[in-house]
Amino acid sequence: MSNPITPVEQLDAEAARAELERLAREIAHHDALYHGKDQPEVSDADYDALKQRNDAIEALFPDLIRTDSPSQRVGAAPAGIFSQVTHARPMLSLDNTFSDEDVADFVASVYRFLGNLPDQSIAFTAEPKIDGLSMSIRYENGRLTTAATRGDGTTGENVTANILTIKEIPRTLPAGVPEIVEVRGEVYMAKSDFLALNAQMEAEGKQTYVNPRNTASGSLRQLDPKVTASRKLRFFAYAWGEMSQMPADTQFGMVETLREWGFPVNPLMKRLSSTAEILEHYHAIGLQRADLDYDIDGVVYKVDRLDLQERLGFRSRSPRWATAHKFPAEQAFTKVEAIDIQVGRTGALTPVARLEPITVGGVVVTNATLHNADYIEGIGNSGERIRPEEHDIRVGDTVIVQRAGDVIPQVLDVVLEKRPVSAEKYVFPTKCPVCGSHAVREKNEKTGKLDSVTRCTGGFVCRAQAVEHIKHFVSRNAFDIEGLGTKQVDFFFESEDDALKVRTAPDIFTLKKRQESSTLTKLENIDGFGKVSVKKLFDAIDARREIALNRFIYALGIRHVGETTAKLLARSYGSYAAFEEAMKAAAPRAGDAWNELNAIDGIGEVVAASIVEFYKEPRNLEVVARLIDEVTPLDAEAPVTSGSPVAGKTVVFTGSLERFTRDEAKARAEGLGAKVAGSVSKKTDYVVAGPGAGSKLDKARELGVAVMTEDEWLELIGG
Ligand code: IVH
């Protein structure tokens, strides 16, 4: 972009054609960086300038509009560049641990879940956490057939052609391997190769890359495998997906087998059996970190025995049998230029420090969250001091900024010696900066303490809350409407035009109709949209007119109702109508409906109260009713339970269990499609009582609910 730029009016057709081609390529490149969550290379303003130039040229030369023009795509997502692959087994992520205590807790939680096995009898593997991109590589009859990125964990991008350029990855496996083998691991770029590439870029006067991870990611997303081939990428195998036959029964044995099959595996992996040994290995790896030729950001611990891994199973997105122990974050000093307030979906006012740009761990940081008023003051969530008295954060202060992995940057501390005399204590607003309504800190009903969050009381009046609500509604785990990103939502929300405006979620579903009946404002004529992208957008919206109940409930944006709670509610009530009716009936916070809501294991009183409050608000009911006119939440599917004798049954475990721990009992029951409740009611089907069972057992007898022993339960579920 440093070339002198010819004004659009002076372009002739030939120059315009060349320029449109260049812009299409350049914008697609930035889109790929942006949407691939890599490091963008240009500012939003520079990016917009490119798009505007593209649009201006197209306005003058409409005949030259390319089919791949950025103007023809909403949000310009590079969707469809690579085909999609649905993973045979989901690709999960790992929970993070940050301290020695966290690690001890992790080990203890494994022992607890499995019931108290003797100390040190469970072996763990410990290996570096490679900072690259996870990849799943499938072999059928010993031949590489597909390679896919992790994507959202369920579906990824098909990057087979590019993976085939990585020499370290075998194309065929030795004779005798199982028919289906899915090897998982990390694609990365060696530090030395990265430095050499950057030296070359610099010599050629080109822009250098930010860090090995982003470079590896960018290389893999090249459409032309030749480009990928020219960047040396490498691979470490550490896991697997579908296997038609298991060649080993431990993590260690599996990785050893992968090595024998020809995959590179990390030489620093060890099998250990006490927290002390694990931590010792963590510190040893930490000491070698700088000397390794690849970036690592922690150490991963995994339960070694695969049968125990299976018993431990998964939480929503990560296994209970593994954790990533992250290295301490990287830090840097910079200056606070301003403190701004952002207003979120639930009205929370979040202060954000605008920083003098600074590189922390290879990434430029310009913003850092300050969480809340207390944090600025130096007070933690439980009222404890997190910084010395005078270390409140002020505009003008020099501060220590920390970035840990992908985590949002934090302001850790203030350097008092550098505080300008003019710096004044920050005064937290008492009014919402967006709508002007009072902003208050609520009192926790139970503890009587002030909530740490300051909240705008404007509700629907507040434009910030309304627009954030729509962003939540269309987000990936809610309605997941492709083509409706942050920018588009802002655009539709801000519009004053009846044929365009979207002020509440149901408006999204009436947009097409309003467009069709309007002669005035056609979306396709608006900057950033084109005929093709408009059609795609409407198709994407129509595709969500039927939606899973849990997603629907999650999308409503009820405070405290996250994905997990939404799933619990969907499973417990089965249909939207039943759910809404029950929530209305629970309004008095007493009676059967209220008790049943509270009896759902995993739903506490705060969450229950929040849901009930939501359904008391007439405006919510009105929006939901309009939504229901447009979309159909599908009744909750029963989980995979073919042949399960307890599918759909509600069971309560009580007393001290001897055959399994409560967590394990619960996980297994749920895996078989049963609902596990915390208290006994008329709706309970079975009460499984261990020794010492008390009031719940009495209640079961009183209500005539079937009571059984642990052994009887095991017999019922087939061992
Ligand atoms: S095991 C079911 N082992 O970390 C868990 N992951 O934060 C499977 N990663 O998506 C992952 N090094 O991309 C595992 N030695 C290692 C790893 C590793 C890097 C990445 C992987 C995963 C992410 C989770």
XYZ file of C-alpha atoms and ligand atoms in Angstrom:
743
model
C 0.000 0.000 0.000
C 3.011 2.264 0.037
C 2.789 2.726 -3.751
C 1.448 6.074 -4.862
C -2.268 5.587 -5.407
C -3.909 6.774 -8.591
C -7.104 8.728 -7.929
C -10.104 6.652 -8.993
C -11.279 9.217 -11.567
C -7.982 8.913 -13.427
C -8.130 5.152 -13.922
C -8.789 3.777 -17.386
C -10.610 0.477 -17.841
C -7.450 -1.568 -17.953
C -5.982 0.000 -14.850
C -9.352 -0.335 -13.105
C -9.514 -4.023 -13.903
C -6.029 -4.589 -12.510
C -6.799 -2.509 -9.476
C -10.029 -4.400 -8.710
C -8.125 -7.636 -8.943
C -5.467 -6.381 -6.574
C -8.067 -5.076 -4.118
C -10.031 -8.335 -4.179
C -6.877 -10.211 -3.336
C -5.726 -7.802 -0.684
C -9.093 -7.536 1.055
C -9.543 -11.309 0.972
C -6.137 -11.588 2.579
C -7.102 -9.236 5.411
C -10.436 -10.992 5.814
C -8.681 -14.304 6.194
C -6.417 -12.843 8.861
C -9.284 -11.187 10.654
C -11.772 -14.019 10.594
C -9.186 -16.673 11.249
C -8.587 -14.910 14.599
C -5.033 -14.294 13.583
C -3.341 -11.000 13.995
C -4.829 -8.431 11.592
C -2.115 -6.575 9.700
C -4.033 -3.355 9.096
C -6.175 -1.058 11.189
C -9.943 -0.985 10.687
C -9.564 2.426 9.086
C -7.043 1.170 6.509
C -9.245 -1.813 5.819
C -12.279 0.415 5.295
C -10.255 2.612 2.968
C -9.490 -0.421 0.794
C -13.163 -1.342 0.649
C -14.196 2.206 -0.154
C -11.716 2.369 -3.001
C -13.034 -0.908 -4.330
C -16.595 0.426 -4.176
C -15.642 3.715 -5.839
C -13.997 1.934 -8.769
C -16.965 -0.396 -9.118
C -19.311 2.573 -9.195
C -17.381 3.967 -12.157
C -16.885 0.635 -13.924
C -19.911 -1.502 -13.017
C -19.099 -3.898 -15.849
C -15.859 -4.829 -14.210
C -17.347 -6.001 -10.895
C -15.737 -9.341 -10.143
C -17.640 -12.367 -8.883
C -15.170 -12.551 -6.000
C -15.406 -8.842 -5.285
C -15.463 -7.905 -1.583
C -18.620 -5.902 -2.281
C -20.437 -9.122 -3.049
C -19.937 -10.571 0.408
C -21.535 -9.670 3.731
C -18.860 -9.271 6.348
C -16.587 -10.657 3.705
C -16.115 -13.883 5.636
C -13.843 -16.189 3.699
C -16.524 -18.833 4.093
C -16.497 -21.480 1.471
C -12.847 -21.109 0.542
C -12.187 -24.475 2.061
C -14.809 -27.167 2.231
C -16.105 -28.145 5.642
C -15.291 -31.367 7.415
C -17.407 -32.724 10.235
C -15.103 -34.344 12.751
C -15.903 -37.999 13.435
C -15.264 -37.179 17.099
C -15.403 -33.590 18.331
C -12.099 -31.801 18.847
C -12.179 -30.484 22.366
C -10.197 -27.905 24.187
C -8.470 -28.029 27.536
C -9.166 -26.355 30.832
C -6.394 -24.098 32.020
C -4.596 -24.118 35.329
C -2.260 -21.370 36.405
C -0.790 -22.230 39.780
C 0.650 -25.157 41.710
C -2.510 -25.176 43.807
C -4.661 -25.418 40.676
C -2.657 -28.464 39.638
C -3.054 -30.084 43.038
C -6.796 -29.402 42.752
C -6.870 -30.994 39.316
C -5.145 -34.149 40.582
C -7.421 -34.227 43.621
C -10.502 -33.829 41.430
C -9.462 -36.844 39.363
C -9.057 -38.963 42.508
C -12.319 -37.651 43.897
C -14.255 -38.381 40.727
C -12.940 -41.900 40.481
C -13.526 -42.621 44.143
C -10.622 -42.717 46.506
C -8.003 -44.823 44.817
C -4.785 -45.116 46.818
C -2.447 -42.138 46.628
C -0.137 -41.975 43.633
C -1.824 -44.924 41.960
C -3.023 -42.845 39.021
C -0.319 -42.054 36.485
C -0.355 -38.851 34.456
C 1.511 -37.857 31.329
C 3.060 -34.391 31.181
C 4.133 -32.834 27.877
C 4.623 -29.358 26.409
C 1.598 -27.475 25.170
C 2.579 -26.498 21.650
C 1.500 -23.045 20.527
C 0.313 -23.895 17.034
C -2.872 -25.045 15.350
C -4.598 -28.297 16.115
C -5.175 -30.616 13.222
C -7.025 -33.864 12.712
C -5.571 -36.153 10.060
C -7.565 -39.135 8.898
C -6.146 -42.312 7.366
C -8.272 -44.999 5.790
C -6.591 -48.308 5.108
C -3.270 -46.698 5.876
C -3.612 -43.787 3.425
C -4.054 -40.153 4.322
C -7.543 -39.119 3.182
C -8.436 -35.852 4.936
C -6.849 -33.245 7.139
C -9.021 -30.701 8.905
C -8.536 -27.776 11.246
C -10.299 -27.725 14.588
C -12.827 -25.066 13.537
C -15.541 -24.858 16.161
C -14.645 -28.322 17.413
C -17.459 -30.003 15.491
C -16.622 -28.931 11.962
C -13.345 -27.658 10.613
C -11.853 -26.673 7.280
C -10.564 -29.196 4.832
C -6.891 -28.336 4.406
C -5.750 -31.708 3.069
C -3.852 -30.281 0.087
C -1.856 -28.024 2.364
C -1.157 -30.684 4.967
C 0.241 -32.927 2.240
C 3.042 -30.376 1.804
C 4.279 -31.018 5.356
C 7.070 -33.525 4.997
C 6.964 -34.651 8.626
C 3.437 -35.989 8.217
C 3.333 -39.502 6.741
C 1.052 -40.023 3.744
C 0.851 -43.738 4.320
C 1.084 -45.746 7.491
C 2.859 -49.074 7.996
C 1.032 -52.278 7.124
C -1.212 -53.659 9.816
C -2.505 -50.349 11.218
C -6.229 -50.197 11.990
C -8.533 -49.506 9.050
C -9.475 -46.072 10.355
C -6.918 -43.944 12.132
C -7.379 -40.303 13.039
C -4.248 -38.683 14.346
C -4.459 -35.361 16.098
C -1.743 -32.943 16.986
C -0.330 -29.519 16.462
C 0.954 -27.923 13.271
C 3.552 -25.284 14.082
C 6.373 -23.300 12.612
C 9.831 -23.661 14.159
C 11.241 -20.474 15.651
C 14.343 -20.761 13.463
C 12.246 -21.098 10.303
C 10.144 -18.147 11.388
C 13.197 -15.967 11.938
C 14.648 -16.995 8.582
C 11.371 -16.212 6.829
C 11.210 -12.787 8.450
C 14.841 -12.063 7.534
C 13.948 -12.885 3.955
C 10.838 -10.712 4.043
C 12.851 -7.853 5.420
C 15.528 -8.278 2.759
C 12.825 -8.092 0.117
C 11.408 -4.985 1.721
C 8.181 -6.774 2.614
C 6.212 -6.639 5.819
C 7.405 -9.096 8.426
C 5.201 -11.558 10.306
C 4.096 -11.164 13.890
C 4.827 -14.557 15.402
C 5.242 -18.210 14.410
C 1.721 -19.232 15.357
C -0.028 -16.664 13.190
C 2.359 -17.322 10.352
C 1.674 -21.051 10.526
C -2.049 -20.370 10.587
C -1.826 -17.977 7.639
C 0.276 -20.463 5.690
C -2.198 -23.261 6.226
C -5.073 -21.126 5.045
C -3.409 -20.407 1.732
C -5.500 -21.509 -1.166
C -2.404 -22.375 -3.100
C -0.583 -25.351 -1.542
C 2.619 -24.194 -3.221
C 2.690 -21.229 -0.864
C 2.157 -23.523 2.101
C 4.949 -25.741 0.850
C 7.342 -22.810 0.733
C 6.816 -22.185 4.456
C 8.295 -24.959 6.484
C 5.582 -26.262 8.750
C 6.005 -29.042 11.260
C 3.860 -31.334 13.328
C 3.681 -33.027 16.734
C 1.173 -35.835 17.241
C -0.324 -36.061 20.747
C -3.900 -37.326 20.430
C -6.337 -39.180 18.221
C -9.934 -39.088 17.035
C -11.745 -42.050 15.551
C -9.804 -45.337 15.718
C -11.348 -48.519 14.392
C -9.161 -50.356 16.855
C -7.107 -49.133 19.784
C -3.450 -50.134 19.583
C -2.703 -49.339 23.242
C -4.513 -48.792 26.510
C -2.617 -45.814 27.886
C -1.948 -42.277 26.703
C 1.753 -42.983 26.844
C 1.364 -46.199 24.867
C -0.768 -44.480 22.234
C 1.762 -41.722 21.657
C 4.508 -44.328 21.519
C 2.494 -46.149 18.836
C 2.059 -42.929 16.867
C 5.816 -42.530 16.966
C 6.268 -46.068 15.654
C 3.850 -45.293 12.845
C 6.121 -42.471 11.734
C 4.674 -39.357 13.412
C 6.885 -36.846 15.163
C 6.055 -36.844 18.868
C 7.380 -34.515 21.510
C 10.484 -35.871 23.267
C 9.679 -34.096 26.537
C 6.640 -36.197 27.375
C 6.943 -38.114 30.646
C 4.773 -40.469 32.664
C 4.586 -39.435 36.323
C 2.472 -40.210 39.329
C 2.464 -37.501 41.955
C 1.656 -33.819 41.977
C 5.212 -33.126 43.103
C 6.708 -35.000 40.153
C 4.342 -33.332 37.734
C 5.256 -29.875 38.987
C 8.931 -30.712 38.870
C 8.592 -31.619 35.202
C 6.612 -28.434 34.565
C 9.436 -26.342 35.989
C 12.045 -28.339 34.073
C 10.199 -27.715 30.804
C 9.818 -24.047 31.748
C 13.586 -23.754 32.134
C 14.133 -25.217 28.666
C 11.424 -23.114 27.081
C 13.656 -20.416 25.630
C 15.996 -22.992 24.104
C 13.317 -25.024 22.360
C 12.928 -24.375 18.635
C 9.143 -24.076 18.960
C 6.826 -21.893 21.017
C 5.078 -23.536 23.932
C 2.700 -21.885 26.343
C 2.396 -24.455 29.083
C 2.439 -28.122 29.994
C -0.476 -30.505 29.418
C -1.260 -33.199 31.990
C -3.383 -36.195 31.036
C -4.554 -39.237 32.973
C -2.518 -42.067 31.475
C -4.952 -45.008 31.613
C -7.497 -44.756 28.820
C -10.147 -46.672 30.754
C -9.908 -44.031 33.484
C -10.068 -41.277 30.848
C -13.281 -42.829 29.649
C -14.782 -42.979 33.124
C -13.823 -39.388 33.774
C -15.419 -38.259 30.514
C -16.043 -34.648 29.580
C -17.526 -31.449 30.818
C -19.165 -29.302 28.150
C -16.050 -28.605 26.080
C -13.097 -30.138 27.805
C -12.122 -33.471 29.272
C -12.039 -34.027 33.035
C -8.925 -36.143 32.556
C -6.644 -33.409 31.255
C -5.614 -29.860 31.956
C -3.187 -27.307 30.557
C -0.845 -25.738 33.098
C -0.008 -22.390 31.529
C 3.271 -20.574 31.944
C 3.058 -17.185 33.625
C 2.002 -14.471 31.262
C 4.280 -11.997 29.599
C 4.333 -8.449 30.874
C 5.263 -4.969 29.679
C 5.038 -1.335 30.766
C 2.878 1.240 29.038
C 0.754 4.321 29.669
C -3.000 4.676 30.199
C -4.229 7.246 27.674
C -7.902 7.110 28.597
C -10.469 5.077 30.466
C -13.636 4.366 28.494
C -16.815 2.655 29.605
C -18.438 -0.111 27.585
C -22.019 -1.119 28.246
C -22.779 -4.817 27.820
C -25.874 -6.882 27.132
C -26.880 -7.100 30.768
C -26.140 -3.426 31.334
C -22.793 -4.005 33.019
C -20.538 -0.979 32.739
C -17.051 -2.255 31.977
C -14.163 0.201 32.156
C -11.527 -0.273 29.474
C -8.052 1.252 29.565
C -6.927 2.699 26.254
C -3.191 2.158 26.217
C -0.255 3.550 24.360
C 0.315 0.611 21.972
C 2.832 -1.880 23.336
C 4.033 -5.309 22.258
C 3.453 -7.982 24.881
C 4.545 -11.488 23.989
C 4.632 -10.663 20.295
C 1.204 -9.054 20.095
C 0.374 -5.368 20.017
C -1.890 -4.431 22.913
C -3.900 -1.202 22.834
C -6.749 -1.962 25.239
C -7.041 -3.725 28.554
C -10.118 -4.452 30.590
C -10.298 -2.845 34.014
C -13.250 -5.071 34.999
C -15.118 -2.763 37.400
C -14.898 0.165 39.766
C -13.271 -1.888 42.532
C -10.586 -3.177 40.228
C -9.601 0.361 39.305
C -9.450 1.115 42.998
C -7.278 -1.961 43.693
C -9.915 -4.131 45.342
C -10.657 -7.753 44.394
C -13.953 -9.595 44.078
C -14.099 -10.594 47.722
C -13.274 -7.123 48.954
C -9.574 -7.932 49.453
C -6.824 -5.548 48.347
C -5.170 -6.654 45.122
C -2.840 -3.655 44.943
C -1.481 -1.359 47.634
C -3.634 1.532 48.774
C -2.400 4.251 46.426
C -2.165 2.041 43.380
C -5.540 2.949 41.938
C -5.436 3.210 38.142
C -5.545 6.723 36.685
C -5.411 8.240 33.241
C -1.758 9.165 32.679
C -0.438 6.338 34.855
C 2.328 4.043 33.707
C 1.084 0.511 34.251
C 2.242 -3.101 33.998
C 0.236 -4.944 31.370
C 0.023 -8.705 31.168
C -1.163 -11.031 28.442
C -1.609 -14.747 29.052
C -2.257 -16.829 25.965
C -5.414 -15.693 24.255
C -6.710 -14.067 27.400
C -7.701 -10.399 27.263
C -4.844 -8.182 28.432
C -4.889 -7.144 32.071
C -3.544 -4.109 33.855
C -1.686 -5.607 36.791
C -0.210 -2.694 38.666
C 0.654 0.965 38.625
C 4.195 2.397 38.753
C 3.663 5.125 41.339
C 7.028 6.812 40.734
C 5.890 7.618 37.225
C 2.487 9.051 38.121
C 2.178 12.605 36.741
C 1.255 15.145 39.420
C -1.752 16.104 37.357
C -3.201 12.552 37.328
C -6.553 12.511 39.088
C -8.398 9.653 40.694
C -10.816 8.097 38.225
C -14.430 8.779 39.072
C -16.644 5.907 38.061
C -19.800 7.130 36.295
C -23.093 6.993 38.129
C -25.011 7.340 34.874
C -24.939 5.088 31.842
C -22.764 6.816 29.226
C -25.027 5.501 26.471
C -28.576 6.167 27.679
C -28.078 8.394 30.692
C -30.053 6.134 33.039
C -28.807 5.666 36.578
C -26.024 3.164 36.906
C -26.026 1.328 40.199
C -24.237 -1.353 42.105
C -26.813 -3.866 43.240
C -26.748 -5.329 46.700
C -26.335 -9.073 46.934
C -29.476 -10.284 48.696
C -27.656 -13.029 50.534
C -24.440 -11.368 51.642
C -25.683 -7.809 51.848
C -22.510 -6.777 50.011
C -22.395 -4.458 47.039
C -22.066 -6.220 43.717
C -18.771 -5.435 41.999
C -20.563 -4.648 38.749
C -22.134 -1.249 38.130
C -25.211 -1.734 36.002
C -27.214 0.572 33.783
C -30.838 0.522 34.905
C -32.103 1.562 31.486
C -33.020 -1.944 30.325
C -34.681 -1.783 26.912
C -34.318 1.972 26.791
C -30.555 1.588 26.622
C -29.367 1.258 23.063
C -26.142 -0.378 24.172
C -27.992 -3.155 25.956
C -30.388 -3.624 23.073
C -27.700 -3.877 20.421
C -25.507 -6.158 22.541
C -28.522 -8.330 23.080
C -28.937 -8.778 19.336
C -25.234 -9.568 18.959
C -25.621 -12.246 21.584
C -28.737 -13.529 19.863
C -26.982 -14.100 16.519
C -23.711 -15.349 18.034
C -22.198 -18.715 17.336
C -23.658 -20.665 20.221
C -27.056 -19.006 19.952
C -28.744 -18.539 16.552
C -25.422 -18.582 14.724
C -26.561 -16.502 11.769
C -23.789 -16.286 9.228
C -23.384 -12.870 7.668
C -24.728 -11.087 10.741
C -21.553 -10.046 12.491
C -20.932 -7.149 14.819
C -20.663 -4.643 12.004
C -23.868 -5.717 10.301
C -25.829 -5.775 13.558
C -24.635 -2.239 14.308
C -25.666 -1.171 10.825
C -29.188 -2.612 11.021
C -29.619 -1.396 14.556
C -28.609 2.166 13.749
C -30.786 2.341 10.642
C -33.847 4.570 10.859
C -35.336 3.038 7.733
C -38.404 0.839 8.220
C -37.187 -1.520 5.541
C -33.850 -2.035 7.264
C -33.955 -1.467 10.967
C -33.494 -4.245 13.461
C -34.105 -3.100 17.017
C -35.032 -6.424 18.576
C -34.224 -10.001 17.679
C -37.561 -10.792 15.978
C -36.931 -7.925 13.524
C -34.197 -10.064 11.974
C -36.819 -12.492 10.784
C -39.072 -9.856 9.258
C -36.255 -8.132 7.410
C -36.722 -10.053 4.171
C -40.448 -9.356 4.042
C -39.903 -5.688 4.770
C -37.301 -5.555 2.044
C -39.602 -7.212 -0.451
C -42.415 -4.802 0.201
C -40.203 -1.736 0.113
C -39.393 0.085 -3.076
C -37.160 2.535 -1.319
C -34.171 1.066 0.352
C -32.794 -2.058 -1.166
C -30.142 -3.709 0.937
C -28.230 -4.813 -2.138
C -27.601 -1.184 -3.031
C -25.992 -0.471 0.283
C -22.270 -0.295 0.764
C -20.857 -3.584 1.936
C -23.782 -5.653 0.671
C -24.318 -7.034 -2.800
C -26.982 -9.121 -4.490
C -25.252 -12.370 -3.715
C -24.501 -11.541 -0.125
C -28.036 -10.338 0.521
C -29.413 -13.615 -0.762
C -26.924 -15.493 1.391
C -27.911 -13.484 4.417
C -31.624 -14.147 3.933
C -30.914 -17.823 3.363
C -28.867 -17.909 6.559
C -31.722 -16.267 8.468
C -34.321 -18.619 6.994
C -32.148 -21.594 7.874
C -32.662 -20.708 11.542
C -36.431 -20.594 11.513
C -36.240 -23.933 13.222
C -33.784 -24.134 16.063
C -32.776 -26.422 18.901
C -34.559 -25.524 22.114
C -31.376 -25.071 24.141
C -29.997 -22.601 21.615
C -33.279 -20.743 21.622
C -33.281 -20.432 25.407
C -29.631 -19.414 25.461
C -30.276 -16.800 22.759
C -32.931 -15.079 24.900
C -30.037 -13.655 26.865
C -31.532 -14.198 30.297
C -29.013 -13.127 32.889
C -27.130 -16.079 34.420
C -28.426 -18.469 31.745
C -25.364 -19.629 29.851
C -25.099 -22.517 27.449
C -24.944 -25.178 30.127
C -27.971 -23.876 31.993
C -29.882 -23.526 28.723
C -29.186 -27.174 27.983
C -30.399 -28.206 31.425
C -33.596 -26.221 30.961
C -34.216 -27.594 27.477
C -33.754 -31.115 28.704
C -35.896 -30.637 31.751
C -38.866 -28.978 30.068
C -38.677 -30.565 26.619
C -40.593 -27.905 24.707
C -40.567 -24.130 24.672
C -44.257 -23.891 25.513
C -43.794 -26.081 28.578
C -40.779 -24.068 29.658
C -42.466 -20.695 29.361
C -45.589 -21.898 31.096
C -43.572 -23.321 33.967
C -41.531 -20.128 34.356
C -44.692 -18.043 34.538
C -46.150 -20.431 37.064
C -42.960 -20.135 39.123
C -43.351 -16.358 39.422
C -44.425 -16.306 43.093
C -41.126 -18.037 43.918
C -43.026 -20.748 45.737
C -45.155 -23.690 44.787
C -44.607 -26.710 42.550
C -43.285 -24.939 39.461
C -40.734 -22.994 41.505
C -39.671 -26.096 43.415
C -39.256 -28.095 40.241
C -37.093 -25.407 38.693
C -34.899 -25.377 41.772
C -34.745 -29.149 41.864
C -32.896 -29.258 38.552
C -29.385 -30.255 39.438
C -27.125 -27.413 38.379
C -29.702 -24.657 38.798
C -29.405 -22.618 41.946
C -31.634 -19.993 43.438
C -29.931 -17.015 41.813
C -30.350 -18.493 38.349
C -33.914 -19.585 39.057
C -34.832 -16.114 40.310
C -33.279 -14.495 37.270
C -35.295 -16.646 34.859
C -38.516 -16.012 36.726
C -37.836 -12.271 36.716
C -37.282 -12.362 32.974
C -40.733 -13.859 32.445
C -42.368 -11.295 34.706
C -41.380 -8.447 32.418
C -44.185 -7.774 29.892
C -41.746 -6.367 27.363
C -39.794 -9.663 27.356
C -43.004 -11.614 26.848
C -43.899 -9.388 23.949
C -40.518 -9.839 22.242
C -40.587 -13.587 22.816
C -44.116 -13.798 21.420
C -43.047 -11.962 18.261
C -40.092 -14.280 17.998
C -42.256 -17.351 18.333
C -44.346 -16.045 15.411
C -41.227 -16.270 13.274
C -39.232 -19.198 14.590
C -39.967 -22.660 15.896
C -37.861 -23.989 18.743
C -37.633 -27.734 18.235
C -38.538 -29.929 21.146
C -35.434 -31.061 23.010
C -34.051 -34.225 21.584
C -33.616 -37.039 23.960
C -29.888 -37.738 24.269
C -28.373 -40.765 22.591
C -30.171 -43.360 24.559
C -31.301 -46.054 22.223
C -31.967 -48.975 24.467
C -31.407 -46.962 27.626
C -33.795 -48.086 30.346
C -33.578 -44.750 32.145
C -33.915 -42.296 29.256
C -36.123 -39.392 30.248
C -36.388 -40.598 33.840
C -35.625 -38.330 36.746
C -33.345 -39.765 39.370
C -32.069 -38.507 42.695
C -28.928 -39.884 44.335
C -28.818 -39.649 48.107
C -26.821 -40.951 51.035
C -23.164 -41.853 50.729
C -22.594 -43.813 47.564
C -20.115 -46.651 47.713
C -19.906 -48.023 44.188
C -19.126 -44.727 42.521
C -18.730 -41.064 43.386
C -21.672 -38.740 43.083
C -20.120 -36.943 40.097
C -19.509 -40.188 38.297
C -23.001 -41.468 39.093
C -24.462 -38.260 37.733
C -22.336 -38.230 34.595
C -23.244 -41.826 33.781
C -26.935 -41.346 34.424
C -26.993 -38.275 32.203
C -25.044 -40.105 29.543
C -27.922 -42.577 29.482
C -30.468 -39.830 29.054
C -31.677 -39.578 32.632
C -32.176 -36.266 34.409
C -30.434 -36.016 37.729
C -32.263 -33.884 40.258
C -31.111 -32.555 43.595
C -34.366 -32.984 45.455
C -37.261 -35.421 45.496
C -40.632 -34.413 44.076
C -43.669 -36.014 42.476
C -41.754 -35.995 39.218
C -38.912 -38.117 40.545
C -38.865 -41.618 39.046
C -36.115 -43.215 41.114
C -34.272 -42.460 44.286
C -30.962 -44.282 44.572
C -30.156 -44.397 48.245
C -26.805 -45.263 49.782
C -26.106 -45.743 53.479
C -27.062 -42.854 55.685
C -29.792 -41.526 53.398
C -32.128 -39.278 55.355
C -34.816 -36.773 54.499
C -34.792 -37.394 50.741
C -35.406 -41.061 51.335
C -38.275 -40.223 53.695
C -39.747 -37.881 51.116
C -39.496 -40.579 48.431
C -41.345 -43.043 50.652
C -43.961 -40.438 51.443
C -44.559 -39.715 47.745
C -44.370 -43.365 46.756
C -41.309 -42.890 44.525
C -39.341 -46.035 43.640
C -36.321 -46.397 45.919
C -33.385 -48.604 45.030
C -29.899 -49.465 46.214
C -26.788 -48.667 44.231
C -26.538 -52.302 43.119
C -30.120 -52.299 41.903
C -29.452 -49.096 40.003
C -26.349 -50.594 38.395
C -28.340 -53.630 37.426
C -31.015 -51.406 35.902
C -28.529 -49.491 33.770
C -26.677 -52.609 32.826
C -23.623 -52.454 35.106
S -4.550 -32.544 24.104
C -9.102 -33.421 24.459
N -1.990 -31.969 24.054
O -4.233 -26.968 23.080
C -7.889 -32.566 24.493
N -3.503 -30.326 23.235
O -6.234 -25.704 24.737
C -7.049 -32.710 23.295
N -2.439 -28.316 22.357
O -6.949 -27.560 20.970
C -5.901 -31.800 23.292
N -0.366 -28.950 22.714
O -4.617 -27.392 19.907
C -3.228 -31.530 23.783
N 0.293 -31.623 24.003
C -0.923 -31.193 23.742
C -1.176 -29.938 23.157
C -2.482 -29.533 22.923
C -1.150 -27.992 22.236
C -3.563 -27.446 21.948
C -4.605 -28.104 21.102
C -5.908 -27.903 21.817
C -5.573 -26.776 22.727
C -6.450 -26.801 23.953
